PDB file of C-alpha atoms and ligand atoms in Angstrom:
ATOM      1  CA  UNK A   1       3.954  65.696  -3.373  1.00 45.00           C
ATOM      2  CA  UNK A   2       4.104  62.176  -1.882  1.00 47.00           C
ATOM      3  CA  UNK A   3       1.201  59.767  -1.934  1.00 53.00           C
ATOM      4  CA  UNK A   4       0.542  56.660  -1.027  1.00 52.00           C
ATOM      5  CA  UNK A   5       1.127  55.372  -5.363  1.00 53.00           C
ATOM      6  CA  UNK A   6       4.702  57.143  -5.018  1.00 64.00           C
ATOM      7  CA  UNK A   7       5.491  53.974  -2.030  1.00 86.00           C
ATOM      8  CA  UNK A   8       8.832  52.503  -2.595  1.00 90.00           C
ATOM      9  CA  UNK A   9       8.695  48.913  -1.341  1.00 91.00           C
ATOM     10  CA  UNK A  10      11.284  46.562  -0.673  1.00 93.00           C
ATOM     11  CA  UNK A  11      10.758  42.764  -1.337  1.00 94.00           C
ATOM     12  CA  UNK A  12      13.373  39.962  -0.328  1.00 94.00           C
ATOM     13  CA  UNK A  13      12.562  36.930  -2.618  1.00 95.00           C
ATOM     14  CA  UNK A  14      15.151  33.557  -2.365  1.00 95.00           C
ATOM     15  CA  UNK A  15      14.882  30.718  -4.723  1.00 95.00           C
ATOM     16  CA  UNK A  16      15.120  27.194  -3.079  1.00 95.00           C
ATOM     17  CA  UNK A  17      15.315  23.545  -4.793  1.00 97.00           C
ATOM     18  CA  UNK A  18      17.684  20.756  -5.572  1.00 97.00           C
ATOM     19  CA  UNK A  19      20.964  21.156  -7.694  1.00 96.00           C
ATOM     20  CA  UNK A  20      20.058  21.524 -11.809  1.00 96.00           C
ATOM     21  CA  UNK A  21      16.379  22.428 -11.288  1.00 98.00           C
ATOM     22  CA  UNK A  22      16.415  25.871 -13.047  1.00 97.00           C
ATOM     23  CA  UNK A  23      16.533  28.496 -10.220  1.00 96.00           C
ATOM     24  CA  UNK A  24      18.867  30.406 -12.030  1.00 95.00           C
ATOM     25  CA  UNK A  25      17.319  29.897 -15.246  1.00 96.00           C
ATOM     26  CA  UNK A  26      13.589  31.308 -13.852  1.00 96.00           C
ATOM     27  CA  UNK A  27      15.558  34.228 -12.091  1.00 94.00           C
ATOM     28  CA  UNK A  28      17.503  34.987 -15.803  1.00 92.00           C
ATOM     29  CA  UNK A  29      14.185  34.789 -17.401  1.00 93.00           C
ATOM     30  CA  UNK A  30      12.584  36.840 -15.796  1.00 92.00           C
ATOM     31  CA  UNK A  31      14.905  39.713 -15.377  1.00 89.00           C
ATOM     32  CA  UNK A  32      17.152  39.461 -18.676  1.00 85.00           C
ATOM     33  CA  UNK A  33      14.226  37.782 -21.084  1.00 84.00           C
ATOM     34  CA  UNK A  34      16.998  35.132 -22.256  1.00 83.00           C
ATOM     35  CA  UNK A  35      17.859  31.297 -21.475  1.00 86.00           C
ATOM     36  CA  UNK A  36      21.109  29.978 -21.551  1.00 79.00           C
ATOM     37  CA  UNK A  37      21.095  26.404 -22.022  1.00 80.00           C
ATOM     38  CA  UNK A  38      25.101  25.538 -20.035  1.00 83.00           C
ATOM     39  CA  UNK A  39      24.395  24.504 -16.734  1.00 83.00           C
ATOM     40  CA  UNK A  40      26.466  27.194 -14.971  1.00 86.00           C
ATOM     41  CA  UNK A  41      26.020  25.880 -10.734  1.00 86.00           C
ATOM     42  CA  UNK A  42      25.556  28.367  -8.453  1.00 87.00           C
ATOM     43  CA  UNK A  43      28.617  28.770  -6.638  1.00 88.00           C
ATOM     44  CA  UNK A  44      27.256  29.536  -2.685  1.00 86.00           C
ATOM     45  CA  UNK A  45      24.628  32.594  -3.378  1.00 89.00           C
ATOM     46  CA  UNK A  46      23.769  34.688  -6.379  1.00 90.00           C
ATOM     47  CA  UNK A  47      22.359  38.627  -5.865  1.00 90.00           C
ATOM     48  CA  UNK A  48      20.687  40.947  -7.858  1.00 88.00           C
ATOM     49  CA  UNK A  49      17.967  43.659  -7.802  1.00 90.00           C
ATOM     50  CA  UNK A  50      15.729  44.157 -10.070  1.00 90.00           C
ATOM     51  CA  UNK A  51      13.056  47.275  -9.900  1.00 91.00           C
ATOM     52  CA  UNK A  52       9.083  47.227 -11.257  1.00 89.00           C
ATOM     53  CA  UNK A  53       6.395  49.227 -11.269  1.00 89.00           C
ATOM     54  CA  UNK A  54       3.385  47.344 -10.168  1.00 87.00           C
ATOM     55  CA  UNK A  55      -0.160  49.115  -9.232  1.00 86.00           C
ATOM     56  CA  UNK A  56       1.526  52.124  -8.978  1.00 85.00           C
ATOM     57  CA  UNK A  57       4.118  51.329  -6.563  1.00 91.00           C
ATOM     58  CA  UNK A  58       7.481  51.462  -6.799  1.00 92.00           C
ATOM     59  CA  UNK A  59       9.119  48.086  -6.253  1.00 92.00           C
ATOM     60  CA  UNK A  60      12.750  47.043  -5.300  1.00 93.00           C
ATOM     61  CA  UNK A  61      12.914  43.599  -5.481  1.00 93.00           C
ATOM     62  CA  UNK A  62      15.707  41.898  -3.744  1.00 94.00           C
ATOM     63  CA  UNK A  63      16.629  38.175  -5.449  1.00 94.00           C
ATOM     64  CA  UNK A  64      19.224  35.645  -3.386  1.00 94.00           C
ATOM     65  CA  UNK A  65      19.334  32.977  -5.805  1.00 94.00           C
ATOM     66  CA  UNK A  66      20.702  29.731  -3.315  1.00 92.00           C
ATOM     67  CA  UNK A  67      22.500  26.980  -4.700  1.00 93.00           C
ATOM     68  CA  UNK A  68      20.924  23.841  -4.286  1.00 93.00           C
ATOM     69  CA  UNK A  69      23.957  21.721  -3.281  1.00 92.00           C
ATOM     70  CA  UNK A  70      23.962  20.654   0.607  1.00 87.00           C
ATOM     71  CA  UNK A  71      27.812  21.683   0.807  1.00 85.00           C
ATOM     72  CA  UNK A  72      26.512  25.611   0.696  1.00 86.00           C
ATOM     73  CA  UNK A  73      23.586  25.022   3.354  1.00 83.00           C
ATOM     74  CA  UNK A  74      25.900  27.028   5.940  1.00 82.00           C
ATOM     75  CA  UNK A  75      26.077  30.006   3.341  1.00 82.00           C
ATOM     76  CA  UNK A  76      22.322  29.735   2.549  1.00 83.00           C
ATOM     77  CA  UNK A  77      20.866  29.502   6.354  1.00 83.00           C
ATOM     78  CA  UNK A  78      22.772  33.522   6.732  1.00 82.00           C
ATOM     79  CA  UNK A  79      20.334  34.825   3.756  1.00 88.00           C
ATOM     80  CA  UNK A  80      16.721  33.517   5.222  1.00 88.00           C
ATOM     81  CA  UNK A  81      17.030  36.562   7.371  1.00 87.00           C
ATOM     82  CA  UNK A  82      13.874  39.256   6.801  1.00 88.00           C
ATOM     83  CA  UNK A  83      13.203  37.289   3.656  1.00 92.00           C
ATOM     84  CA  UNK A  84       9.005  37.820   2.403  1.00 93.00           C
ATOM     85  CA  UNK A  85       8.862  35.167  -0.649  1.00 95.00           C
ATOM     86  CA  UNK A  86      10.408  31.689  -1.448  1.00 95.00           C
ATOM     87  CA  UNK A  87      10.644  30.544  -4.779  1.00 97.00           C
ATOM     88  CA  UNK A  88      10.749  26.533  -3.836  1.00 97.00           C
ATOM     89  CA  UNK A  89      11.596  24.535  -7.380  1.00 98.00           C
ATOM     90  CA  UNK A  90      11.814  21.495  -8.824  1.00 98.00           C
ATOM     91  CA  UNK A  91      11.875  20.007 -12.432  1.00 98.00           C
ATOM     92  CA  UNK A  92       9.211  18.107 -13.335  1.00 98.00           C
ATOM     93  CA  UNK A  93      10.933  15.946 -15.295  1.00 98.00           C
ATOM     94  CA  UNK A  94      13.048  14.423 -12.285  1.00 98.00           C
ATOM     95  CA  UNK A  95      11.270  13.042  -9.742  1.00 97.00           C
ATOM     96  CA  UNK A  96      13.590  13.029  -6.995  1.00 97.00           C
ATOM     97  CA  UNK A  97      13.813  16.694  -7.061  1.00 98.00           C
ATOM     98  CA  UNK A  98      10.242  16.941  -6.321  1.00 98.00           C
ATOM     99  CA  UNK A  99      10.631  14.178  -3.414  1.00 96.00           C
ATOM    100  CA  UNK A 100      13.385  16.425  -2.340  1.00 97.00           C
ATOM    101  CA  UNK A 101      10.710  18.988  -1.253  1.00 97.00           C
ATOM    102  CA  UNK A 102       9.542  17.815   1.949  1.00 95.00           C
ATOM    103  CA  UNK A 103      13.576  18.130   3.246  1.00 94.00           C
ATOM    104  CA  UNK A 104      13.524  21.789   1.556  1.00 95.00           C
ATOM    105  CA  UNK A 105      10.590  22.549   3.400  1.00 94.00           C
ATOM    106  CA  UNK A 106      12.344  21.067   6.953  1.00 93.00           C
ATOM    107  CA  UNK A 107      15.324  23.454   6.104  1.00 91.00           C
ATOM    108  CA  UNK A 108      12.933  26.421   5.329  1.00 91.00           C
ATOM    109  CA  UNK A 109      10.533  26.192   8.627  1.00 90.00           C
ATOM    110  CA  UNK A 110      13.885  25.796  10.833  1.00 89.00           C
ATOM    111  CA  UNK A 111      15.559  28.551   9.864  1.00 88.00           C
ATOM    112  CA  UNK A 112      12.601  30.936   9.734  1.00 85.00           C
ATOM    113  CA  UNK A 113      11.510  30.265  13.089  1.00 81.00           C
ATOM    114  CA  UNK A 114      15.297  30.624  13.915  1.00 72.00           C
ATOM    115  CA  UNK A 115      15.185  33.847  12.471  1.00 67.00           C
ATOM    116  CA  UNK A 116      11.355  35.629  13.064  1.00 64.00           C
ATOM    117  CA  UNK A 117      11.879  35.858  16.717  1.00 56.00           C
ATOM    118  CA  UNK A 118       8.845  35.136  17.365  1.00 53.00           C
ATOM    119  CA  UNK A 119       6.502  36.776  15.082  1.00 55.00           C
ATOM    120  CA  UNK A 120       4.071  35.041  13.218  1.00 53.00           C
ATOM    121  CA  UNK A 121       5.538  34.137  10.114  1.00 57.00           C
ATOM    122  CA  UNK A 122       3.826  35.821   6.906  1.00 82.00           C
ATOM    123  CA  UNK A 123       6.632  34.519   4.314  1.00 91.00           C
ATOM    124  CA  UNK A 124       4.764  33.390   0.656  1.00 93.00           C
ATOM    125  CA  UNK A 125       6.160  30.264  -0.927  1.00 94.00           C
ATOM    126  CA  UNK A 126       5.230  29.696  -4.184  1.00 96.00           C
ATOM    127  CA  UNK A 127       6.037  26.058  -5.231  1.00 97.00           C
ATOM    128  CA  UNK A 128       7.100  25.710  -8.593  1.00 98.00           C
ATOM    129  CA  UNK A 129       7.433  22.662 -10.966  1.00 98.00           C
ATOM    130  CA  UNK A 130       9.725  24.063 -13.508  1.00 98.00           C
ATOM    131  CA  UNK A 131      10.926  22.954 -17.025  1.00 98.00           C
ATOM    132  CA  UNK A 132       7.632  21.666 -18.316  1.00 97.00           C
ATOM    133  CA  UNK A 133       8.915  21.593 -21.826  1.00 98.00           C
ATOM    134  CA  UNK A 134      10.555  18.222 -21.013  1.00 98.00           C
ATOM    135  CA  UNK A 135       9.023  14.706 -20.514  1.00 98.00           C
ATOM    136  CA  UNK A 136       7.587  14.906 -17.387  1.00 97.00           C
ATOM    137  CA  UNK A 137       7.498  11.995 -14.319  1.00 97.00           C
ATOM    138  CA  UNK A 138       5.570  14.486 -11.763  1.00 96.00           C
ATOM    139  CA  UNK A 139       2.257  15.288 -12.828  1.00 93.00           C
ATOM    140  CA  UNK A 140       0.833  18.552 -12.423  1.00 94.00           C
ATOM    141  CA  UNK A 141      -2.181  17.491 -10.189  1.00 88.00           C
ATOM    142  CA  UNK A 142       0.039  15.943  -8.200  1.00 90.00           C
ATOM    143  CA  UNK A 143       2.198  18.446  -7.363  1.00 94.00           C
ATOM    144  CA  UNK A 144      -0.509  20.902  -7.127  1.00 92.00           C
ATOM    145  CA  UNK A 145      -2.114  18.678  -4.659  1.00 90.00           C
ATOM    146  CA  UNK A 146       1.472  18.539  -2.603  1.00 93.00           C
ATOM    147  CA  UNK A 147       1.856  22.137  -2.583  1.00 94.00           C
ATOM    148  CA  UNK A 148      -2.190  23.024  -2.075  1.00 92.00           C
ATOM    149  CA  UNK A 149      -2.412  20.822   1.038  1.00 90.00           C
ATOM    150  CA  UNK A 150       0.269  22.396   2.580  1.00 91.00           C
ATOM    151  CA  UNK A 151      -1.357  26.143   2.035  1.00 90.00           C
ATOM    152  CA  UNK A 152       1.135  26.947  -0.728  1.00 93.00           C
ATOM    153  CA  UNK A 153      -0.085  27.754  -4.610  1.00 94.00           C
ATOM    154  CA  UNK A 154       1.393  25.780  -7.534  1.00 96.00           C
ATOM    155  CA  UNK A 155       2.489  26.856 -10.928  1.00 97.00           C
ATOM    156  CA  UNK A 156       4.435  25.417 -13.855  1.00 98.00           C
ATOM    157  CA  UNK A 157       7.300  26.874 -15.675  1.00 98.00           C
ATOM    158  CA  UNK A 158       9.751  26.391 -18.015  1.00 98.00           C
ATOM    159  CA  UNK A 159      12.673  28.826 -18.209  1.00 97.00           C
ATOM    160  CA  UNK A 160      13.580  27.213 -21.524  1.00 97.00           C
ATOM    161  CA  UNK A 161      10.530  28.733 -23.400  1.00 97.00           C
ATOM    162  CA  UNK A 162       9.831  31.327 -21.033  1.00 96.00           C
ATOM    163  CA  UNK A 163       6.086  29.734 -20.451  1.00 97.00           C
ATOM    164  CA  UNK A 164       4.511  30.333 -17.278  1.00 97.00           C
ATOM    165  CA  UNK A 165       7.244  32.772 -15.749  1.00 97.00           C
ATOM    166  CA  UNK A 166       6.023  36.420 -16.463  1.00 95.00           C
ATOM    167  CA  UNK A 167       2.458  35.091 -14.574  1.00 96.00           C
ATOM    168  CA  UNK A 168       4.301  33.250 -11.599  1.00 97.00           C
ATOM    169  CA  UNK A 169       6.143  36.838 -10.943  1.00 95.00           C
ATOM    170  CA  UNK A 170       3.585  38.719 -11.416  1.00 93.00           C
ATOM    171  CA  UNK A 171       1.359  37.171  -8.951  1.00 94.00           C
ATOM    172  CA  UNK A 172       4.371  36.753  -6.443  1.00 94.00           C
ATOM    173  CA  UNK A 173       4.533  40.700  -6.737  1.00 93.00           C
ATOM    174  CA  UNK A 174       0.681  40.670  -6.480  1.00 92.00           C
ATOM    175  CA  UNK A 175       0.720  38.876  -2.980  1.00 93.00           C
ATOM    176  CA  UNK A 176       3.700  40.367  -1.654  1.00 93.00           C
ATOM    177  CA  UNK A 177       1.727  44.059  -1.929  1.00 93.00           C
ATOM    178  CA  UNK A 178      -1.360  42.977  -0.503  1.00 91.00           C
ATOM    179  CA  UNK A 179       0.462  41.508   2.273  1.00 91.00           C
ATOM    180  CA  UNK A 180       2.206  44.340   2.866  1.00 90.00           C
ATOM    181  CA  UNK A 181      -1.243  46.430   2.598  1.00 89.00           C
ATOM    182  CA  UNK A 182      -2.515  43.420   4.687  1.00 88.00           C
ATOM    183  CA  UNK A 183       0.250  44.970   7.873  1.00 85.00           C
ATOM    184  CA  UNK A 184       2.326  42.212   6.597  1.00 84.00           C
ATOM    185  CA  UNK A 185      -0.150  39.325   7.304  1.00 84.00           C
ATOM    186  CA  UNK A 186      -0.794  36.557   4.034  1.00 84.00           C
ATOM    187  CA  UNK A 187      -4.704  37.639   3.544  1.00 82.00           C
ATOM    188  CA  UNK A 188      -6.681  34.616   3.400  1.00 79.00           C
ATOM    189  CA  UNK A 189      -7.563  35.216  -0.458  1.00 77.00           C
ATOM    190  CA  UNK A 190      -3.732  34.472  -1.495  1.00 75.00           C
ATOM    191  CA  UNK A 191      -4.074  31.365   0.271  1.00 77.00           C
ATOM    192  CA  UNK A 192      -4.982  28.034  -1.809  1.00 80.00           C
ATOM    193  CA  UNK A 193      -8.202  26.970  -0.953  1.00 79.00           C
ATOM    194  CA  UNK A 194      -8.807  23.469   0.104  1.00 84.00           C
ATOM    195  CA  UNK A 195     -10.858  21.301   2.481  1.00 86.00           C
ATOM    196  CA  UNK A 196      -8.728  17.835   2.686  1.00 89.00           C
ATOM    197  CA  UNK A 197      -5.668  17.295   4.978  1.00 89.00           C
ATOM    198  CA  UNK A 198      -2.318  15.842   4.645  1.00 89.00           C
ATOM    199  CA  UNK A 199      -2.832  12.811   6.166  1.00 92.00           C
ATOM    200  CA  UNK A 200      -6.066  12.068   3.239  1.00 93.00           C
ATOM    201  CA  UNK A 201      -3.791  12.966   0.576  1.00 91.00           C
ATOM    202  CA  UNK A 202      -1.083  10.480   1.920  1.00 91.00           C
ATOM    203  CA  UNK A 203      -3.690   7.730   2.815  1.00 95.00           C
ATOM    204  CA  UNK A 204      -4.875   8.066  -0.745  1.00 94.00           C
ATOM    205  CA  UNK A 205      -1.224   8.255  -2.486  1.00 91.00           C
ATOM    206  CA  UNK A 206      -0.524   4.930  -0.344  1.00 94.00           C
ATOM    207  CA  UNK A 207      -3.425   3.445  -1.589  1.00 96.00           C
ATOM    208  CA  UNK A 208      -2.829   3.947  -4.706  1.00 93.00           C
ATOM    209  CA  UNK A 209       1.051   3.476  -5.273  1.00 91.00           C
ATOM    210  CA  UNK A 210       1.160   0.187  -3.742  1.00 94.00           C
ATOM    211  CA  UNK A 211       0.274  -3.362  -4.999  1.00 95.00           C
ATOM    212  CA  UNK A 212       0.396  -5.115  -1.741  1.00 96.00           C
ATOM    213  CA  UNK A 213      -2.785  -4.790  -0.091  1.00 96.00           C
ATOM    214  CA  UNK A 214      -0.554  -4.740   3.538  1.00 96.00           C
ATOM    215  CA  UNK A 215       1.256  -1.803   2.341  1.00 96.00           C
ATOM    216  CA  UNK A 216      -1.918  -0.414   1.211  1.00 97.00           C
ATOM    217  CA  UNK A 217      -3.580  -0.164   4.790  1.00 97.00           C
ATOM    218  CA  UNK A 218      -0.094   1.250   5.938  1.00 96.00           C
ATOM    219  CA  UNK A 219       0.427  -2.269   7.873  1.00 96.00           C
ATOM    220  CA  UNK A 220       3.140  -5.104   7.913  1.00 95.00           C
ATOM    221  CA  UNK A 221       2.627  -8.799   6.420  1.00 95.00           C
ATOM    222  CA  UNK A 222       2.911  -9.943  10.652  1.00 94.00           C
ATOM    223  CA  UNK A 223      -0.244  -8.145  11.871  1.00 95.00           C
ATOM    224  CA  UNK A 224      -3.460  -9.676  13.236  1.00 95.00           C
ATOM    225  CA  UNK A 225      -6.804  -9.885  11.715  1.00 95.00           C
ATOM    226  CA  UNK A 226      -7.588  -7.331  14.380  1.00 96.00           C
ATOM    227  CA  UNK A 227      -5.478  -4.884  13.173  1.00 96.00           C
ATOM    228  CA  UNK A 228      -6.659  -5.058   9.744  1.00 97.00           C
ATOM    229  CA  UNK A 229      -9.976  -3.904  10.883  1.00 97.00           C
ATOM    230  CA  UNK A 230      -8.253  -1.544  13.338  1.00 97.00           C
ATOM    231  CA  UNK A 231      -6.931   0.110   9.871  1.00 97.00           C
ATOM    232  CA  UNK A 232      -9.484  -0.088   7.404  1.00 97.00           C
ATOM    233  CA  UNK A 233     -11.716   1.671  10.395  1.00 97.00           C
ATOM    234  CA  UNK A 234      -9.530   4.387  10.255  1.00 97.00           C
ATOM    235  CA  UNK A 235      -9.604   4.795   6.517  1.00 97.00           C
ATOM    236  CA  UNK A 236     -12.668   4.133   5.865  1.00 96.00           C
ATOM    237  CA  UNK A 237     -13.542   7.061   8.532  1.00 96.00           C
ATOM    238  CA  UNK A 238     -10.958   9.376   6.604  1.00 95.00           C
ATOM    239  CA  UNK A 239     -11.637   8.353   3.246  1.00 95.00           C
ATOM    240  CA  UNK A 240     -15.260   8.228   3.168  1.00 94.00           C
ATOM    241  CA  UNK A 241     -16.662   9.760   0.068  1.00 90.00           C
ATOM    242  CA  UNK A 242     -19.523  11.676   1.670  1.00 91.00           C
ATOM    243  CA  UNK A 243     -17.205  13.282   4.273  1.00 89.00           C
ATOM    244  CA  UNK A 244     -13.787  13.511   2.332  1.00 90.00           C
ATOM    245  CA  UNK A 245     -13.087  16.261  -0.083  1.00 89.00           C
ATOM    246  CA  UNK A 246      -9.361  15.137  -0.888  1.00 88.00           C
ATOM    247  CA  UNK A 247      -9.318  14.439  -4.818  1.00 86.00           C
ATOM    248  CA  UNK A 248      -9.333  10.437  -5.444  1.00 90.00           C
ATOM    249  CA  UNK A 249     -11.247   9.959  -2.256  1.00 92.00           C
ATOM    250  CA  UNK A 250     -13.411   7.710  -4.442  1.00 94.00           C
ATOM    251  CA  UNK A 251     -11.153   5.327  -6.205  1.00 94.00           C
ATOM    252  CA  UNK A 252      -9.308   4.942  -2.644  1.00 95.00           C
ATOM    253  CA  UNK A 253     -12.281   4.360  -0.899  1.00 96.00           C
ATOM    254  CA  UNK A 254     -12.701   1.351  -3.480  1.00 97.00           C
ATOM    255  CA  UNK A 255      -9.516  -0.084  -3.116  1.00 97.00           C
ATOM    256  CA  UNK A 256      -9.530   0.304   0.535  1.00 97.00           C
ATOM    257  CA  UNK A 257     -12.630  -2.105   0.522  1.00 97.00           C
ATOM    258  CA  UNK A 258     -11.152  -4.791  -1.538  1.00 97.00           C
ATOM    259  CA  UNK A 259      -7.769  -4.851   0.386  1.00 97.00           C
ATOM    260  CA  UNK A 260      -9.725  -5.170   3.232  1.00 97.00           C
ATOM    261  CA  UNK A 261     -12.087  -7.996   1.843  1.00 96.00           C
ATOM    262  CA  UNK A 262      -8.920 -10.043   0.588  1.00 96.00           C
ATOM    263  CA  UNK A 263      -7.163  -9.898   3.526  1.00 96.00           C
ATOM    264  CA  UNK A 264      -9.844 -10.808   5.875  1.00 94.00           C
ATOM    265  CA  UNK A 265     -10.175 -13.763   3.480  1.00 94.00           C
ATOM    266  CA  UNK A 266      -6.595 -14.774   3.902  1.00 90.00           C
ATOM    267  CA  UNK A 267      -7.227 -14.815   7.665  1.00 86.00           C
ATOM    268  CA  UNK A 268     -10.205 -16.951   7.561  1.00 82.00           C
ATOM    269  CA  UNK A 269      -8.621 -19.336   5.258  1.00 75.00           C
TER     270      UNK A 269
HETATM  271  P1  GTP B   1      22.163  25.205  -8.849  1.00 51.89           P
HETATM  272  O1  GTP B   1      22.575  26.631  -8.974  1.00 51.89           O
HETATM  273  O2  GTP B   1      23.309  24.264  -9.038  1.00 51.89           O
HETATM  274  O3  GTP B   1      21.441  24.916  -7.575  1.00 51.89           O
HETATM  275  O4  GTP B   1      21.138  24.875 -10.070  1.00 51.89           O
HETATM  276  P2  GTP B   1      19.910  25.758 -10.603  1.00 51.89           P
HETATM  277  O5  GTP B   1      18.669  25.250  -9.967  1.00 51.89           O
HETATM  278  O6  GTP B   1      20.170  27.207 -10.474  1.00 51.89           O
HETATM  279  O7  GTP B   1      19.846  25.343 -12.132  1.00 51.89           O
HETATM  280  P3  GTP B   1      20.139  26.248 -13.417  1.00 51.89           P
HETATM  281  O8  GTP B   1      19.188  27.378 -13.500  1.00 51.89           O
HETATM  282  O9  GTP B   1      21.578  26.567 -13.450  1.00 51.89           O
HETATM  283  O10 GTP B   1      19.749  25.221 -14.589  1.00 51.89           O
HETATM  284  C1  GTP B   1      20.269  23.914 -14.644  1.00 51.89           C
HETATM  285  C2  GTP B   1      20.222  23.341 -16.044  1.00 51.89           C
HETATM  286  O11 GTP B   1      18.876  23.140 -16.453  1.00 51.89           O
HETATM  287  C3  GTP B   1      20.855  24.256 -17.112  1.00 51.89           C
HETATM  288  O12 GTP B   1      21.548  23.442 -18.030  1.00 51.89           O
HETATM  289  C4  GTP B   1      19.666  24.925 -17.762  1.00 51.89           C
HETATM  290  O13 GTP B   1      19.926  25.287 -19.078  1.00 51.89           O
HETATM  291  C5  GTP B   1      18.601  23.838 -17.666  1.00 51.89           C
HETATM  292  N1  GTP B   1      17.231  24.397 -17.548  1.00 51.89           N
HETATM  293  C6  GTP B   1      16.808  25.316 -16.664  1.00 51.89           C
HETATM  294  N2  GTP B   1      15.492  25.573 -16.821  1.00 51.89           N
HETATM  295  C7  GTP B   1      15.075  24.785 -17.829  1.00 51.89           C
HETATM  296  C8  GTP B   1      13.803  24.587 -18.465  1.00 51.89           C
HETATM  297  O14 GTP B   1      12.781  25.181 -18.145  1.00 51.89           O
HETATM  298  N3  GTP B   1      13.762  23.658 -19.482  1.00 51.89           N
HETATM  299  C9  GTP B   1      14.869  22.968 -19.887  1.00 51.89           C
HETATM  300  N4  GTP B   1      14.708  22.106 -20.884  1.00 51.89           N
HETATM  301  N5  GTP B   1      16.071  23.138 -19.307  1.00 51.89           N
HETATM  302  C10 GTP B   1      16.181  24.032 -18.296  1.00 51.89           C
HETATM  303 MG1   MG B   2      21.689  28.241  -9.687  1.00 51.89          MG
END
């Protein structure tokens, strides 16, 4: 007799992220249990299946592991077809790879919309900062704060030691079931929880990351006194500790008042 635990489900997973990050590595890990430490580049796509039993269902789980060089962009853009989970990497330990997410995420959104024809899109990215055995220049809160804002959930990895990888599967399979019990809609519990936008986080990164107090209001050493106020209005209003939720709303909010003071100073001098 067939029930509903005898379901076999089909899963399309791809695995996005700069050249070297460890895509292949986190796929091999998972599937084979081993780590090979050559760099081996993915020549266009990789393919393979791999089959679990999760919650009593019978899962066939579909993996097109991309190379992460632009030349095989016209070979990936085929493969986003009917896909249900994105493996987006990078490696902690290189910075640009995580800067390189923003441009991963352009390609990703334009080629599913190219390819949902108009159904809402219920595709589960899981950002991933992988090789955390190494020295790291990304910090975990701050990646977890990039991927968080932008409704997708973090976790760290390293194919090397094999920390972090069984979980991040596991809970891919975890949401990909109950979206498919969901009629193939992301249910609002899978979804990062947060009550800050974008723009906070960024207004708070440029705070922080700059030394010039110009750069720090987002304005050039030509503008007016006026727009100096214009600016620190508009922080002030998005930073505001009592209203803003955004992690290091604070320590902005502090710096945002000094820039402001010596500026306005340098204006009335
Ligand atoms: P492309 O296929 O070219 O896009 O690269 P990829 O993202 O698939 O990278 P791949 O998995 O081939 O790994 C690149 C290099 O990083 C290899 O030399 C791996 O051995 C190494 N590597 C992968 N994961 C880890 C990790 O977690 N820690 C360390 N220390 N090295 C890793
Ligand atoms: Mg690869």
């Amino acid at each position: 007799m067939t029930t509903k635990s005898d379901q076999l489900l089909r899963f399309k997973v791809i695995s996005l992220g700069n050249v070297n990050v460890g895509k292949s590595c986190l796929i091999k890990r998972y599937c084979e249990k081993r780590f090979v430490p050559k760099y081996m580049a993915t020549i266009g796509i990789d393919y393979g299946v791999t089959r679990i039993r999760i919650r009593n269902y019978d899962i066939r789980m579909n993996i097109f592991d991309f190379s992460g060089h632009p030349l095989f962009y016209e070979v990936r853009n085929e493969f986003y077809r009917d896909v249900q989970g994105i493996l987006l990497v990078f490696d902690v330990s290189n910075r640009r790879s995580f800067e390189s997410l923003e441009s991963w995420l352009t390609e990703m959104k334009k080629e599913l919309s190219l390819h949902s024809n108009g159904h809402k899109s219920s595709v589960i990215v899981f950002v991933i900062g992988n090789k955390n055995d190494l020295k790291r220049t990304v910090e975990e809160n701050e990646a977890k704060l990039w991927a968080n804002v932008r409704g997708y959930q973090y976790f760290e990895t390293s194919a090397a030691t094999g920390t972090g990888v069984q979980e991040m599967f596991d809970n891919l399979f975890s949401v990909l079931i109950d979206t498919n019990e969901n009629g193939g809609v992301l249910p609002d519990t899978t979804l990062p929880n947060v009550n800050f936008t974008i723009e906070q986080v960024e207004a708070i990164n440029r705070l922080r990351n700059n030394k010039d107090n110009f750069e720090r209001l987002g304005l050039k050493h030509s503008c007016t006194k006026e727009d100096v106020l214009a600016a620190y209005k508009r922080l002030a209003k998005l930073l505001h500790p009592d209203k803003s939720e955004a992690p290091g709303s604070e320590d902005a909010f502090k710096l945002l008042l000094n820039a402001k003071t010596e500026l306005l100073n340098r204006f009335d001098k």
